[in-house]
């Protein structure tokens, strides 16, 4: 599934980032396949989303979130 | 020596910068670009060095114009700009990201002092850094623990800098310039992977963390709530504008009264003549016209800095981004546009935080359409003149409704313009909205003070000079004219019967009106009459339009002089007097149509020279201010024409 499809509070591992430039940018920030993220908020009307990783909270736009493939962690609230 | 201070965003870089330099700061631009360069003086080993604050970055490979500054600085297309020593500020909670930048900078050949900041917060979050191990891993770089917000570790940083400088002077470092090209994305990606591999080895050894669940606190739950979040933002805006508009009026009155008093004092000292007039009617009103805006600008930036330093602003940007994006704007455009409702100058200055060039240009372009406070006196006068005091449906004040509509017209037009530009302008490079949302912090008064101080300083030096210069030029044009012509006109007036019957005070008023009519500015006003007749104005209004170029509110004072009202400043009398003005054919000059036409004209027209100069400064080109004059001028004229002729 894509990062954008997660619900508030969901945890997931990043699987793949499809856009080249975006992948490089995120990699430089330490976000890469295997990084554990938690979805924190979603702005209404398909606005940006915010997710946490390590100790930061990062917000990105929805269409960019659609470039991020994730695997949702089960049994986690 | 040039010392640069690097770091990821939100690591406390600016706090450390303020701590080290104090008030010895200078604002400028990085060579060739509009990105703000803040530099200050730092004293080490009894020698003065230049400390440069560079934009916060995650990597030296830039993703926007602002970040490119750092790359240029390092790979230096400008050799004398290259820093010889760097301070890298790293957030202790996020060592991985900091060390990534660290390894890039070291490879660029910049000797560094590494600052691990906000260690207290990290420990609270269950993160423990083994400093000794870290030091032995990077034994060429001094590492300093700091907690900059409370000023802890400043001495340690200073002595580490001292040591580095001593070392550098004895054995200068070889600059290696191994760099991957900016376009080589896969090369950058490969490099990033390799760096992360070695960094994760270090971090795994150095950082001990006790597992903790992610911190979604209750505050954030409400502040970013899809409904409540917006309501809270609205309330905050309401409070800010309440302060900006109502409470700023006290210091503003005080400033105006102070300068009135000063004028009277100077008039008492100087004998009447050109010098006294220049000072009392040209220079002092000019200075007063600049200073009177400072309370609003100060209050506004106090709140913006407060919101920013506490961490709330990032949440507001997050909420607003979606709403303004269809218009080619960014979540970060919201605060600058709102600031423009006080004054476009600080508003445009605040656009520097917008990372995307296109979104920033659009924001700057449309900012002057937001109704600024200088328009309020103009609107108030015109509404009082032509809109009847009546209530719609028994409870809506028609006059208030009209004022409100003018604000809405400004906002709607700004969005419409933004949308058009969004369709026309091309993005030079794909960019991302990637924004870190910082933790909430107790705001640091020192940081807020520096922001307010800096904005006021920029306003008074940049805009102030222009407002002052224009006030003096306009005063000269209004006070002088062809001598012969003026004398004849006065003679003619004195021979009229109506003049002879007036009181001394009224005579003086009539004389002043005639003198203004025959001044250079009056000649220009008459010259443009054919141009403004189709939109319902006569040459007298023309004069007032021209004088508005100093600042829009001057319109009121000019009308008051030209219509020879005695006792200036008495609005009621001015309104009464203007209401009875008639054209040669007997119809009212300030008819409903002319009034509305004027209001619409003032909503659009780009009459503020200081705004234009700030736009030029911020965009580094005359293209945008000229375009503003033309586009907004066209809108003003057509809008006014439609209102007058329909």
XYZ file of C-alpha atoms in Angstrom:
723
model
C 0.000 0.000 0.000
C 1.009 3.639 -0.279
C 1.933 5.857 2.603
C -1.087 7.973 1.887
C -3.451 5.084 2.544
C -2.343 4.699 6.144
C -4.636 5.884 8.897
C -3.739 8.164 11.754
C -1.665 6.200 14.241
C -0.697 3.405 11.825
C 2.870 2.172 11.838
C 4.578 0.961 8.691
C 7.925 0.099 7.165
C 9.021 1.831 4.023
C 9.398 -0.572 1.117
C 10.199 1.557 -1.886
C 10.188 5.159 -3.031
C 9.442 5.428 -6.718
C 10.360 9.000 -7.646
C 14.138 9.366 -8.180
C 14.659 12.877 -6.860
C 12.305 12.386 -3.946
C 14.004 9.117 -3.041
C 17.382 10.817 -2.931
C 16.063 13.702 -0.841
C 14.459 11.368 1.673
C 17.528 9.176 1.769
C 19.637 12.165 2.703
C 17.282 12.731 5.610
C 17.714 9.153 6.684
C 14.467 7.777 5.291
C 15.001 4.631 3.225
C 13.572 1.176 2.715
C 13.229 -0.398 6.133
C 12.672 2.861 8.019
C 9.851 2.578 10.519
C 7.341 5.393 10.328
C 4.158 6.326 12.170
C 1.436 8.363 10.533
C 0.695 11.297 12.783
C -1.750 13.598 11.082
C -3.520 14.076 7.832
C -4.715 17.535 6.857
C -8.279 17.555 5.528
C -9.288 17.722 1.834
C -6.327 15.598 0.757
C -3.922 18.067 2.282
C -0.420 17.212 3.438
C 0.292 14.365 5.794
C 2.744 14.202 8.662
C 4.623 11.122 9.772
C 7.233 10.496 12.386
C 10.460 8.571 12.005
C 13.221 8.244 14.556
C 12.640 11.415 16.539
C 11.338 13.750 13.887
C 8.012 14.689 12.503
C 8.008 15.328 8.772
C 5.203 16.622 6.587
C 4.913 15.973 2.869
C 2.219 16.533 0.271
C -0.226 13.812 -0.595
C 0.969 13.299 -4.169
C 4.494 12.792 -2.898
C 3.191 10.346 -0.320
C 1.790 8.401 -3.250
C 5.364 7.750 -4.318
C 6.139 5.927 -1.103
C 5.321 2.253 -0.888
C 4.939 0.959 2.646
C 4.156 -2.230 4.465
C 1.781 -1.729 7.335
C 2.756 -3.280 10.659
C 0.014 -5.477 11.978
C -1.052 -5.961 15.604
C -0.201 -2.440 16.420
C -2.506 0.232 17.527
C 38.515 34.444 9.183
C 35.141 33.393 7.850
C 33.290 30.930 10.029
C 30.005 29.420 8.847
C 27.364 27.858 11.034
C 25.751 24.803 9.435
C 22.997 22.480 10.577
C 19.720 20.742 9.833
C 16.593 22.892 10.175
C 15.291 23.231 13.748
C 18.516 22.293 15.459
C 18.898 25.606 17.251
C 21.337 27.068 14.747
C 19.901 30.578 14.956
C 19.809 30.418 18.737
C 23.522 29.657 18.789
C 24.148 32.360 16.198
C 22.341 34.938 18.355
C 24.162 33.684 21.429
C 27.576 34.135 19.812
C 27.079 37.432 18.010
C 24.561 39.345 20.115
C 23.515 42.575 18.458
C 26.526 42.707 16.183
C 24.537 41.307 13.278
C 24.271 42.349 9.685
C 21.650 41.352 7.141
C 22.608 41.085 3.526
C 22.250 38.741 0.622
C 24.409 35.896 -0.552
C 26.258 36.837 -3.737
C 24.042 36.740 -6.790
C 20.898 35.435 -5.130
C 18.114 36.848 -3.014
C 18.659 34.484 -0.151
C 19.164 36.344 3.060
C 22.615 36.248 4.526
C 22.919 36.928 8.199
C 26.392 37.540 9.448
C 27.827 38.787 12.687
C 31.050 39.529 14.456
C 32.559 37.052 16.877
C 35.654 37.785 18.923
C 38.132 34.936 19.402
C 41.740 35.204 20.610
C 41.234 38.987 20.633
C 40.640 38.876 16.923
C 37.380 39.590 15.155
C 35.978 36.939 12.872
C 32.930 36.874 10.652
C 30.265 34.352 11.590
C 27.860 33.482 8.749
C 24.479 31.907 9.394
C 23.580 29.719 6.416
C 20.150 28.205 5.644
C 19.309 24.943 7.390
C 19.988 21.939 5.170
C 19.884 18.141 5.301
C 22.409 17.652 2.536
C 24.809 19.826 0.605
C 22.976 18.846 -2.575
C 20.270 21.484 -2.742
C 16.587 20.942 -3.373
C 15.703 24.626 -3.598
C 17.205 28.023 -4.242
C 17.807 28.728 -0.591
C 19.726 25.523 -0.017
C 21.812 26.025 -3.127
C 23.514 28.883 -1.315
C 25.291 26.409 0.930
C 26.466 24.314 -1.992
C 27.764 27.404 -3.773
C 29.486 28.539 -0.624
C 31.337 25.233 -0.307
C 32.139 24.440 -3.893
C 32.679 28.114 -4.127
C 32.017 29.777 -7.304
C 32.956 32.755 -5.114
C 36.336 32.016 -3.655
C 36.524 34.812 -1.116
C 33.152 33.739 0.271
C 34.252 30.248 1.186
C 34.273 29.737 4.948
C 37.534 28.489 6.399
C 35.967 26.948 9.469
C 32.524 25.590 10.211
C 30.326 25.010 13.219
C 27.936 22.139 12.637
C 24.932 22.063 14.939
C 23.401 18.645 15.423
C 20.193 17.780 17.247
C 21.079 15.176 19.864
C 17.742 13.442 19.240
C 18.634 13.029 15.614
C 22.271 12.154 15.448
C 21.989 10.159 12.209
C 20.816 13.104 10.171
C 23.394 15.410 11.679
C 26.257 13.019 11.057
C 25.174 12.631 7.449
C 25.697 16.334 6.856
C 28.862 16.141 8.961
C 30.426 13.537 6.682
C 29.534 15.567 3.583
C 31.023 18.753 4.977
C 34.207 17.016 6.097
C 34.602 15.594 2.596
C 34.317 19.109 1.225
C 37.402 19.951 3.226
C 35.787 22.256 5.771
C 37.297 21.832 9.238
C 34.465 21.663 11.747
C 33.522 22.051 15.361
C 30.662 19.668 16.028
C 27.978 20.902 18.430
C 25.597 18.344 19.907
C 22.653 20.513 20.866
C 19.519 19.903 22.936
C 20.985 16.946 24.747
C 18.540 17.471 27.610
C 15.560 16.938 25.324
C 17.152 13.832 23.838
C 17.705 12.332 27.269
C 14.099 13.046 28.123
C 13.145 11.092 25.007
C 15.296 8.182 26.190
C 18.269 8.829 23.952
C 21.699 8.652 25.506
C 24.838 9.591 23.575
C 28.191 8.145 24.568
C 30.179 11.312 24.028
C 33.593 9.771 24.688
C 33.019 7.086 22.117
C 31.821 9.664 19.616
C 34.906 11.769 20.274
C 37.241 8.862 19.720
C 35.444 7.957 16.499
C 35.892 11.434 15.045
C 39.136 12.341 16.757
C 40.043 15.114 14.297
C 36.994 17.174 15.171
C 36.327 18.860 18.486
C 32.889 17.880 19.794
C 30.953 20.127 22.172
C 27.781 19.454 24.126
C 25.412 22.390 24.237
C 22.014 23.347 25.429
C 21.829 26.624 23.586
C 18.342 27.675 24.624
C 19.498 28.124 28.193
C 22.939 29.325 27.123
C 24.737 26.219 28.331
C 28.014 25.280 26.662
C 28.828 28.633 25.116
C 32.270 28.767 26.762
C 33.059 25.237 25.651
C 32.171 26.161 22.052
C 34.273 29.330 22.175
C 37.343 27.545 23.438
C 36.929 24.776 20.856
C 36.755 27.435 18.139
C 39.856 29.077 19.572
C 41.782 25.839 19.391
C 40.673 25.127 15.849
C 41.715 28.564 14.689
C 45.150 28.196 16.274
C 45.525 24.830 14.605
C 44.436 26.154 11.226
C 46.910 29.035 11.276
C 49.829 26.680 11.904
C 48.886 24.014 9.376
C 46.383 25.139 6.758
C 44.130 22.382 5.546
C 44.198 21.075 1.995
C 40.967 21.817 0.222
C 39.808 18.708 -1.508
C 37.065 19.328 -3.979
C 35.753 15.943 -4.743
C 32.144 16.606 -5.663
C 29.416 14.821 -7.466
C 27.676 16.967 -10.072
C 24.348 18.436 -9.022
C 22.595 16.643 -11.870
C 24.021 13.234 -11.139
C 21.138 11.942 -9.078
C 22.116 8.281 -9.039
C 25.636 9.297 -8.011
C 24.186 11.277 -5.113
C 21.969 8.396 -4.154
C 24.842 5.953 -4.224
C 26.942 8.299 -2.130
C 24.112 8.797 0.369
C 23.733 5.038 0.774
C 27.415 4.591 1.468
C 27.408 7.401 3.996
C 24.400 5.998 5.815
C 26.039 2.600 6.006
C 29.038 3.911 7.889
C 26.971 6.342 9.970
C 24.568 3.682 11.154
C 27.587 1.686 12.359
C 28.677 4.658 14.461
C 25.200 5.542 15.702
C 24.435 1.989 16.731
C 27.482 2.016 18.984
C 27.237 5.556 20.314
C 23.511 5.978 20.899
C 21.702 4.018 23.562
C 17.980 4.322 23.375
C 15.325 3.022 25.647
C 12.323 2.121 23.540
C 9.628 4.704 23.696
C 6.421 4.943 21.772
C 6.104 7.895 19.400
C 4.976 11.066 21.028
C 1.582 12.167 19.809
C 0.651 14.650 22.458
C -2.790 15.998 23.199
C -1.848 19.502 22.132
C -0.963 18.352 18.641
C -4.112 16.319 18.433
C -6.204 19.480 18.715
C -3.906 21.895 16.891
C -3.883 19.769 13.743
C -7.455 18.562 14.081
C -9.327 18.794 10.749
C -11.930 21.145 12.246
C -10.728 22.378 15.623
C -7.259 23.019 14.186
C -8.614 25.577 11.734
C -10.770 27.180 14.397
C -7.767 27.591 16.675
C -5.793 29.124 13.825
C -8.634 31.574 13.135
C -8.778 32.580 16.794
C -5.015 33.132 16.885
C -5.221 35.281 13.751
C -8.098 37.233 15.207
C -6.136 37.957 18.378
C -3.073 39.019 16.387
C -5.041 41.394 14.192
C -6.833 42.735 17.209
C -3.449 43.686 18.597
C -2.116 44.974 15.300
C -5.094 47.187 14.533
C -6.435 48.342 17.851
C -3.572 48.322 20.293
C -1.021 49.631 17.818
C -3.097 52.782 17.473
C -1.959 54.034 20.904
C 1.758 54.123 20.134
C 0.901 55.357 16.633
C -1.080 58.284 18.019
C 1.763 58.975 20.384
C 4.259 59.096 17.528
C 2.058 61.416 15.496
C 1.371 63.681 18.468
C 5.072 63.707 19.266
C 5.966 64.880 15.797
C 3.206 67.508 15.846
C 4.686 68.817 19.051
C 8.158 68.775 17.514
C 6.882 70.713 14.516
C 5.460 73.397 16.778
C 8.680 73.614 18.751
C 10.750 73.985 15.581
C 8.335 76.536 14.156
C 8.910 78.540 17.308
C 12.649 78.487 16.865
C 12.954 79.090 13.147
C 11.778 82.178 11.387
C 9.185 81.556 8.731
C 10.720 80.771 5.404
C 11.738 77.992 3.048
C 13.963 76.265 5.629
C 11.273 76.127 8.264
C 8.773 74.899 5.684
C 11.143 72.246 4.396
C 11.654 70.930 7.918
C 8.096 71.267 9.175
C 6.161 70.291 6.057
C 8.609 68.085 4.187
C 11.055 66.307 6.460
C 9.139 65.913 9.715
C 5.916 64.561 8.157
C 8.156 62.267 6.105
C 9.919 60.836 9.155
C 6.660 60.649 11.055
C 5.108 58.815 8.097
C 7.834 56.192 8.373
C 7.921 55.764 12.128
C 4.156 55.593 12.454
C 4.188 52.132 10.853
C 6.701 50.705 13.305
C 4.247 49.732 16.081
C 2.182 47.625 13.677
C 5.198 45.995 12.118
C 6.760 45.357 15.501
C 3.603 43.824 16.968
C 2.988 41.697 13.915
C 6.476 40.278 13.831
C 6.454 39.775 17.567
C 3.551 37.376 17.123
C 4.960 35.711 14.038
C 8.267 35.146 15.804
C 6.421 33.872 18.870
C 4.472 31.373 16.786
C 7.584 30.331 14.914
C 9.857 29.935 17.917
C 7.273 27.940 19.843
C 6.809 25.549 16.929
C 3.172 26.379 16.167
C 3.810 28.042 12.815
C 4.845 24.767 11.188
C 1.459 23.303 12.174
C -0.383 26.271 10.707
C 1.568 25.928 7.471
C 0.646 22.247 7.438
C -3.055 23.059 7.791
C -3.145 25.900 5.283
C -1.100 24.333 2.498
C -3.982 22.495 0.879
C -6.314 25.487 0.947
C -3.987 27.844 -0.908
C -2.308 25.412 -3.275
C -4.825 25.626 -6.114
C -3.763 29.274 -6.397
C -0.099 28.434 -6.800
C 0.641 29.390 -3.229
C 2.296 27.500 -0.417
C 1.183 26.954 3.169
C 3.982 29.335 4.007
C 2.382 32.087 1.892
C -0.407 32.537 4.414
C 1.500 34.476 7.043
C 3.124 36.891 4.549
C -0.241 37.589 2.946
C -1.874 38.196 6.305
C 1.008 40.449 7.303
C 0.306 42.454 4.189
C -2.999 43.475 5.719
C -0.939 45.570 8.102
C 1.672 46.610 5.555
C 2.916 44.888 2.422
C 6.534 45.691 3.230
C 6.995 43.324 6.198
C 4.662 40.901 4.425
C 6.942 40.696 1.432
C 9.953 40.456 3.688
C 8.349 37.457 5.374
C 8.162 35.513 2.099
C 11.765 34.447 2.546
C 10.646 31.297 4.273
C 8.934 30.026 1.116
C 11.403 27.577 -0.366
C 9.868 27.281 -3.826
C 10.848 30.160 -6.126
C 7.619 30.208 -8.103
C 5.402 30.138 -5.029
C 7.471 32.860 -3.467
C 7.271 35.123 -6.537
C 3.503 34.667 -6.687
C 3.170 35.508 -3.007
C 5.290 38.645 -3.390
C 3.386 39.668 -6.491
C -0.096 39.522 -4.995
C 0.773 40.761 -1.493
C 0.062 44.457 -2.280
C -3.533 43.562 -3.178
C -4.260 42.709 0.436
C -5.770 45.843 1.932
C -3.073 47.453 4.032
C -3.619 49.802 6.945
C -2.647 52.873 4.897
C -5.823 52.378 2.861
C -8.099 52.513 5.899
C -8.207 56.335 6.208
C -8.911 56.601 2.467
C -11.743 54.078 2.598
C -13.192 55.618 5.755
C -13.321 59.058 4.185
C -14.861 57.877 0.915
C -17.428 55.670 2.599
C -18.443 58.530 4.877
C -18.847 60.688 1.770
C -20.963 58.565 -0.514
C -22.446 55.653 1.398
C -25.534 56.540 3.402
C -25.688 55.656 7.079
C -28.380 53.053 6.908
C -29.000 49.502 7.951
C -29.759 46.559 5.717
C -32.432 44.217 7.025
C -32.418 46.300 10.154
C -29.088 45.151 11.521
C -26.278 45.235 8.944
C -24.559 48.596 8.742
C -24.276 49.447 5.075
C -21.075 51.443 5.615
C -19.393 48.607 7.466
C -20.585 46.209 4.814
C -18.924 48.282 2.097
C -15.630 48.404 3.998
C -15.762 44.663 4.480
C -16.487 44.171 0.772
C -13.412 46.200 -0.122
C -11.272 43.848 1.971
C -12.908 40.839 0.352
C -12.383 42.371 -3.095
C -8.679 42.710 -2.285
C -8.350 39.115 -1.087
C -10.338 37.648 -3.985
C -8.307 39.664 -6.485
C -5.070 38.516 -4.870
C -6.122 34.886 -5.179
C -7.300 35.421 -8.749
C -3.993 37.001 -9.724
C -2.111 34.210 -8.021
C -4.137 31.656 -9.934
C -3.406 33.349 -13.280
C 0.296 33.468 -12.477
C 0.171 29.853 -11.415
C -1.095 28.994 -14.912
C 1.503 31.128 -16.670
C 4.697 30.643 -14.662
C 6.682 27.497 -15.084
C 8.464 25.847 -12.233
C 12.168 25.927 -12.983
C 12.854 22.766 -11.141
C 10.681 20.206 -9.497
C 10.556 20.895 -5.818
C 9.011 19.301 -2.821
C 7.112 20.401 0.143
C 9.198 18.671 2.757
C 8.788 20.299 6.093
C 9.891 19.183 9.462
C 7.426 19.883 12.227
C 9.429 20.774 15.317
C 8.585 19.887 18.886
C 6.821 22.511 20.919
C 9.227 24.652 22.838
C 8.925 27.409 25.332
C 9.603 30.465 23.158
C 12.922 32.145 23.719
C 12.493 35.895 24.203
C 15.979 36.575 22.944
C 15.212 34.985 19.557
C 11.918 36.867 19.297
C 13.574 40.145 20.172
C 16.192 39.660 17.461
C 13.548 38.956 14.837
C 11.487 42.034 15.704
C 14.580 44.211 15.925
C 15.819 42.985 12.557
C 12.480 43.543 10.775
C 12.078 47.046 12.149
C 15.643 47.848 11.179
C 15.141 46.625 7.627
C 11.879 48.550 7.336
C 13.299 51.842 8.549
C 16.442 51.604 6.467
C 14.961 50.157 3.282
C 11.469 51.621 3.063
C 12.028 54.565 5.348
C 14.509 56.300 3.117
C 12.208 56.082 0.140
C 9.099 57.271 1.967
C 11.088 60.183 3.352
C 12.590 61.100 -0.019
C 9.238 61.005 -1.753
C 7.577 63.042 0.952
C 10.192 65.740 0.493
C 9.924 65.714 -3.299
C 6.141 65.883 -3.145
C 6.313 68.673 -0.610
C 8.606 70.632 -2.933
C 6.348 70.040 -5.926
C 3.323 71.117 -3.920
C 4.969 74.194 -2.404
C 6.575 75.644 -5.481
C 5.265 76.610 -8.852
C 5.741 79.162 -11.586
C 6.062 82.373 -9.525
C 4.377 84.700 -11.982
C 1.381 82.476 -12.462
C 0.898 81.987 -8.745
C 1.061 85.711 -8.040
C -1.556 86.420 -10.690
C -3.839 83.706 -9.390
C -3.626 85.038 -5.844
C -4.278 88.553 -7.109
C -7.309 87.310 -8.978
C -8.598 85.577 -5.857
C -8.149 88.660 -3.711
C -10.264 90.690 -6.062
C -13.241 88.382 -5.840
C -16.146 89.370 -3.697
C -16.513 86.078 -1.878
C -12.906 86.308 -0.718
C -13.350 89.765 0.749
C -16.289 88.620 2.841
C -14.414 85.737 4.491
C -12.709 85.651 7.868
C -8.927 85.724 8.086
C -8.774 81.980 8.663
C -10.988 81.230 5.707
C -8.963 83.593 3.541
C -5.817 81.711 4.352
C -7.498 78.445 3.402
C -8.597 79.812 0.044
C -5.121 81.167 -0.643
C -3.547 77.824 0.139
C -5.917 76.095 -2.242
C -5.068 78.524 -5.031
C -1.345 78.134 -4.355
C -1.635 74.355 -4.523
C -3.646 74.584 -7.717
C -0.846 76.602 -9.289
C 2.015 74.547 -7.903
C 3.957 72.070 -10.015
C 1.899 69.245 -8.614
C -1.281 71.134 -9.475
C -0.041 71.510 -13.023
C 0.590 67.769 -13.200
C -2.862 67.112 -11.731
C -4.463 69.248 -14.413
C -2.288 67.543 -16.989
C -3.637 64.114 -16.130
C -7.240 65.288 -15.951
C -8.126 64.021 -19.450
C -6.825 60.629 -18.375
C -8.859 60.401 -15.179
C -12.010 62.105 -16.383
C -13.419 58.876 -17.873
C -13.282 57.295 -14.404
C -14.981 60.241 -12.780
C -12.193 62.318 -11.228
C -11.293 65.975 -11.631
C -7.814 67.488 -11.384
C -8.183 68.041 -7.652
C -8.615 64.328 -7.066
C -5.770 63.867 -9.535
C -3.453 65.805 -7.213
C -4.494 63.636 -4.295
C -3.837 60.505 -6.370
C -0.315 61.657 -7.145
C 0.537 62.534 -3.566
C -0.627 59.057 -2.548
C 2.574 57.691 -4.011
C 4.342 58.586 -0.760
C 1.799 56.578 1.206
C -1.836 56.051 0.422
C -3.211 57.817 3.480
C -1.729 61.111 2.216
C -4.800 61.186 -0.077
C -6.882 62.448 2.832
C -4.522 65.254 3.756
C -4.190 66.381 0.143
C -7.934 66.564 -0.389
C -8.204 68.497 2.804
C -5.692 71.111 1.605
C -6.990 71.428 -1.890
C -10.581 71.831 -0.836
C -9.397 74.517 1.553
C -10.794 73.123 4.726
C -9.644 75.047 7.680
C -8.531 73.127 10.728
C -7.045 70.060 9.116
C -7.485 66.780 10.884
C -11.123 67.486 11.525
C -12.595 64.675 9.494
C -16.183 65.626 9.992
C -15.682 69.044 8.566
C -13.721 67.659 5.639
C -16.496 65.220 4.844
C -19.124 67.976 4.983
C -17.058 70.240 2.797
C -16.374 67.541 0.217
C -20.004 66.513 0.081
C -20.964 69.938 -1.214
C -18.335 70.178 -3.928
C -19.904 70.617 -7.318
C -18.730 70.338 -10.872
C -19.085 73.337 -13.211
C -22.313 71.776 -14.502
C -23.761 71.696 -11.014
C -23.606 67.944 -10.313
C -21.864 66.622 -7.236
C -18.184 65.766 -7.599
C -18.311 63.041 -4.995
C -21.273 61.232 -6.401
C -21.881 57.626 -5.462
C -20.250 56.547 -8.714
C -17.105 58.604 -8.267
C -16.811 57.446 -4.673
C -17.083 53.789 -5.529
C -14.806 54.258 -8.500
C -12.202 55.778 -6.167
C -12.544 52.992 -3.627
C -12.012 50.356 -6.290
C -9.099 52.353 -7.629
C -7.477 52.302 -4.185
C -8.068 48.581 -3.772
C -5.972 47.857 -6.839
C -3.597 50.663 -7.733
C 0.069 50.004 -6.989
C 0.656 53.380 -5.414
C 3.177 52.552 -2.772
C 6.717 53.313 -3.948
C 8.313 51.691 -0.913
C 6.504 48.434 -1.620
C 7.835 48.552 -5.163
C 11.357 49.069 -3.922
C 11.048 46.145 -1.497
C 9.745 43.949 -4.325
C 12.717 44.977 -6.414
C 15.037 44.172 -3.545
C 13.505 40.794 -2.822
C 13.244 39.633 -6.434
C 16.517 41.227 -7.522
C 14.868 42.526 -10.668
C 12.809 45.461 -11.912
C 10.672 43.055 -13.888
C 8.280 42.216 -11.060
C 7.673 45.688 -9.638
C 7.123 47.063 -13.161
C 4.719 44.263 -13.894
C 2.875 45.044 -10.663
C 2.528 48.689 -11.634
C 1.146 47.747 -15.026
C -1.149 44.895 -14.033
C -2.555 46.546 -10.916
C -2.753 49.891 -12.712
C -4.764 48.282 -15.460
C -7.057 46.599 -12.941
C -7.491 49.849 -11.020
C -8.341 51.846 -14.105
C -10.698 49.294 -15.633
C -12.348 48.590 -12.302
C -12.832 52.282 -11.642
C -14.108 52.851 -15.189
C -16.663 50.081 -14.852
C -17.870 51.418 -11.502
C -18.208 54.937 -12.819
C -19.889 54.102 -16.084
C -22.367 51.430 -15.142
